[in-house]
Amino acid sequence: MNGLSTVFILLGLFLLGGVYSFWKQKLPKSVIVLLAIGSVLCLAAGVVRLEVWN
């Protein structure tokens, strides 16, 4: 695992925690959806950058 993939995965998990927190606070669904999309994209980028696929 290289440094950038680790950063992407940790950022995605951080944003996923934000999604959970915003959900518990009953914030608008559009904000939660945008944060969830960002989290999924960060996690996907981190997983794709892993070098286990080669």
GROMACS .gro file of N, CA and C in nm:
model
  162
    1MET      N    1   0.085  -0.116   0.000
    1MET     CA    2   0.000   0.000   0.000
    1MET      C    3   0.090   0.124   0.000
    2ASN      N    4   0.068   0.211  -0.097
    2ASN     CA    5   0.150   0.332  -0.100
    2ASN      C    6   0.081   0.446  -0.026
    3GLY      N    7   0.147   0.557  -0.016
    3GLY     CA    8   0.099   0.667   0.066
    3GLY      C    9  -0.030   0.731   0.016
    4LEU      N   10  -0.039   0.751  -0.115
    4LEU     CA   11  -0.157   0.819  -0.169
    4LEU      C   12  -0.283   0.733  -0.157
    5SER      N   13  -0.271   0.604  -0.178
    5SER     CA   14  -0.388   0.518  -0.162
    5SER      C   15  -0.433   0.517  -0.016
    6THR      N   16  -0.339   0.520   0.077
    6THR     CA   17  -0.373   0.526   0.218
    6THR      C   18  -0.447   0.655   0.251
    7VAL      N   19  -0.401   0.766   0.195
    7VAL     CA   20  -0.465   0.895   0.219
    7VAL      C   21  -0.608   0.894   0.164
    8PHE      N   22  -0.625   0.841   0.044
    8PHE     CA   23  -0.760   0.835  -0.015
    8PHE      C   24  -0.854   0.748   0.069
    9ILE      N   25  -0.805   0.635   0.115
    9ILE     CA   26  -0.890   0.546   0.195
    9ILE      C   27  -0.925   0.610   0.329
   10LEU      N   28  -0.828   0.672   0.395
   10LEU     CA   29  -0.856   0.738   0.522
   10LEU      C   30  -0.950   0.857   0.504
   11LEU      N   31  -0.933   0.933   0.397
   11LEU     CA   32  -1.023   1.044   0.370
   11LEU      C   33  -1.165   0.994   0.342
   12GLY      N   34  -1.176   0.884   0.269
   12GLY     CA   35  -1.308   0.827   0.243
   12GLY      C   36  -1.376   0.780   0.370
   13LEU      N   37  -1.300   0.720   0.460
   13LEU     CA   38  -1.357   0.676   0.588
   13LEU      C   39  -1.396   0.795   0.675
   14PHE      N   40  -1.314   0.901   0.670
   14PHE     CA   41  -1.347   1.023   0.744
   14PHE      C   42  -1.478   1.083   0.694
   15LEU      N   43  -1.492   1.090   0.562
   15LEU     CA   44  -1.614   1.144   0.505
   15LEU      C   45  -1.734   1.054   0.534
   16LEU      N   46  -1.712   0.924   0.539
   16LEU     CA   47  -1.820   0.832   0.574
   16LEU      C   48  -1.866   0.855   0.717
   17GLY      N   49  -1.773   0.885   0.806
   17GLY     CA   50  -1.811   0.923   0.942
   17GLY      C   51  -1.891   1.051   0.944
   18GLY      N   52  -1.857   1.144   0.856
   18GLY     CA   53  -1.934   1.267   0.843
   18GLY      C   54  -2.076   1.240   0.794
   19VAL      N   55  -2.091   1.146   0.703
   19VAL     CA   56  -2.225   1.108   0.655
   19VAL      C   57  -2.308   1.057   0.771
   20TYR      N   58  -2.250   0.970   0.851
   20TYR     CA   59  -2.322   0.915   0.967
   20TYR      C   60  -2.359   1.026   1.065
   21SER      N   61  -2.265   1.116   1.090
   21SER     CA   62  -2.289   1.226   1.183
   21SER      C   63  -2.400   1.318   1.131
   22PHE      N   64  -2.393   1.353   1.004
   22PHE     CA   65  -2.495   1.440   0.946
   22PHE      C   66  -2.631   1.372   0.946
   23TRP      N   67  -2.633   1.242   0.925
   23TRP     CA   68  -2.760   1.166   0.926
   23TRP      C   69  -2.823   1.173   1.066
   24LYS      N   70  -2.739   1.157   1.169
   24LYS     CA   71  -2.790   1.162   1.307
   24LYS      C   72  -2.839   1.302   1.343
   25GLN      N   73  -2.780   1.407   1.283
   25GLN     CA   74  -2.821   1.543   1.311
   25GLN      C   75  -2.941   1.587   1.229
   26LYS      N   76  -2.990   1.499   1.141
   26LYS     CA   77  -3.107   1.527   1.056
   26LYS      C   78  -3.084   1.647   0.965
   27LEU      N   79  -2.964   1.657   0.907
   27LEU     CA   80  -2.936   1.764   0.812
   27LEU      C   81  -3.004   1.731   0.678
   28PRO      N   82  -3.011   1.827   0.586
   28PRO     CA   83  -3.078   1.802   0.458
   28PRO      C   84  -3.018   1.684   0.382
   29LYS      N   85  -3.105   1.609   0.316
   29LYS     CA   86  -3.062   1.488   0.246
   29LYS      C   87  -2.964   1.519   0.133
   30SER      N   88  -2.977   1.636   0.070
   30SER     CA   89  -2.887   1.669  -0.041
   30SER      C   90  -2.742   1.682   0.007
   31VAL      N   91  -2.723   1.736   0.126
   31VAL     CA   92  -2.588   1.749   0.183
   31VAL      C   93  -2.533   1.610   0.213
   32ILE      N   94  -2.616   1.524   0.267
   32ILE     CA   95  -2.573   1.389   0.302
   32ILE      C   96  -2.537   1.310   0.176
   33VAL      N   97  -2.618   1.326   0.071
   33VAL     CA   98  -2.591   1.255  -0.054
   33VAL      C   99  -2.460   1.302  -0.116
   34LEU      N  100  -2.436   1.434  -0.117
   34LEU     CA  101  -2.310   1.485  -0.172
   34LEU      C  102  -2.190   1.434  -0.094
   35LEU      N  103  -2.201   1.431   0.037
   35LEU     CA  104  -2.091   1.381   0.120
   35LEU      C  105  -2.070   1.232   0.098
   36ALA      N  106  -2.179   1.158   0.082
   36ALA     CA  107  -2.168   1.014   0.058
   36ALA      C  108  -2.103   0.985  -0.077
   37ILE      N  109  -2.138   1.064  -0.178
   37ILE     CA  110  -2.077   1.046  -0.310
   37ILE      C  111  -1.926   1.074  -0.302
   38GLY      N  112  -1.889   1.180  -0.233
   38GLY     CA  113  -1.747   1.210  -0.215
   38GLY      C  114  -1.673   1.100  -0.141
   39SER      N  115  -1.738   1.043  -0.040
   39SER     CA  116  -1.678   0.935   0.036
   39SER      C  117  -1.656   0.811  -0.052
   40VAL      N  118  -1.757   0.776  -0.129
   40VAL     CA  119  -1.746   0.658  -0.217
   40VAL      C  120  -1.638   0.680  -0.321
   41LEU      N  121  -1.630   0.800  -0.377
   41LEU     CA  122  -1.527   0.827  -0.478
   41LEU      C  123  -1.387   0.820  -0.417
   42CYS      N  124  -1.368   0.872  -0.296
   42CYS     CA  125  -1.237   0.863  -0.231
   42CYS      C  126  -1.199   0.720  -0.200
   43LEU      N  127  -1.296   0.644  -0.149
   43LEU     CA  128  -1.267   0.503  -0.119
   43LEU      C  129  -1.234   0.426  -0.247
   44ALA      N  130  -1.310   0.452  -0.353
   44ALA     CA  131  -1.284   0.384  -0.480
   44ALA      C  132  -1.148   0.421  -0.536
   45ALA      N  133  -1.111   0.548  -0.528
   45ALA     CA  134  -0.980   0.591  -0.577
   45ALA      C  135  -0.868   0.526  -0.497
   46GLY      N  136  -0.886   0.514  -0.367
   46GLY     CA  137  -0.784   0.449  -0.285
   46GLY      C  138  -0.771   0.302  -0.315
   47VAL      N  139  -0.882   0.235  -0.337
   47VAL     CA  140  -0.877   0.091  -0.367
   47VAL      C  141  -0.819   0.067  -0.506
   48VAL      N  142  -0.855   0.152  -0.603
   48VAL     CA  143  -0.803   0.135  -0.738
   48VAL      C  144  -0.652   0.159  -0.742
   49ARG      N  145  -0.604   0.252  -0.658
   49ARG     CA  146  -0.460   0.280  -0.656
   49ARG      C  147  -0.378   0.172  -0.587
   50LEU      N  148  -0.444   0.081  -0.516
   50LEU     CA  149  -0.369  -0.029  -0.456
   50LEU      C  150  -0.302  -0.111  -0.565
   51GLU      N  151  -0.186  -0.160  -0.536
   51GLU     CA  152  -0.113  -0.232  -0.639
   51GLU      C  153  -0.132  -0.382  -0.633
   52VAL      N  154  -0.242  -0.426  -0.573
   52VAL     CA  155  -0.268  -0.569  -0.570
   52VAL      C  156  -0.335  -0.617  -0.697
   53TRP      N  157  -0.377  -0.522  -0.784
   53TRP     CA  158  -0.447  -0.558  -0.907
   53TRP      C  159  -0.350  -0.602  -1.016
   54ASN      N  160  -0.222  -0.573  -1.001
   54ASN     CA  161  -0.124  -0.609  -1.107
   54ASN      C  162  -0.078  -0.751  -1.091
   0.00000   0.00000   0.00000
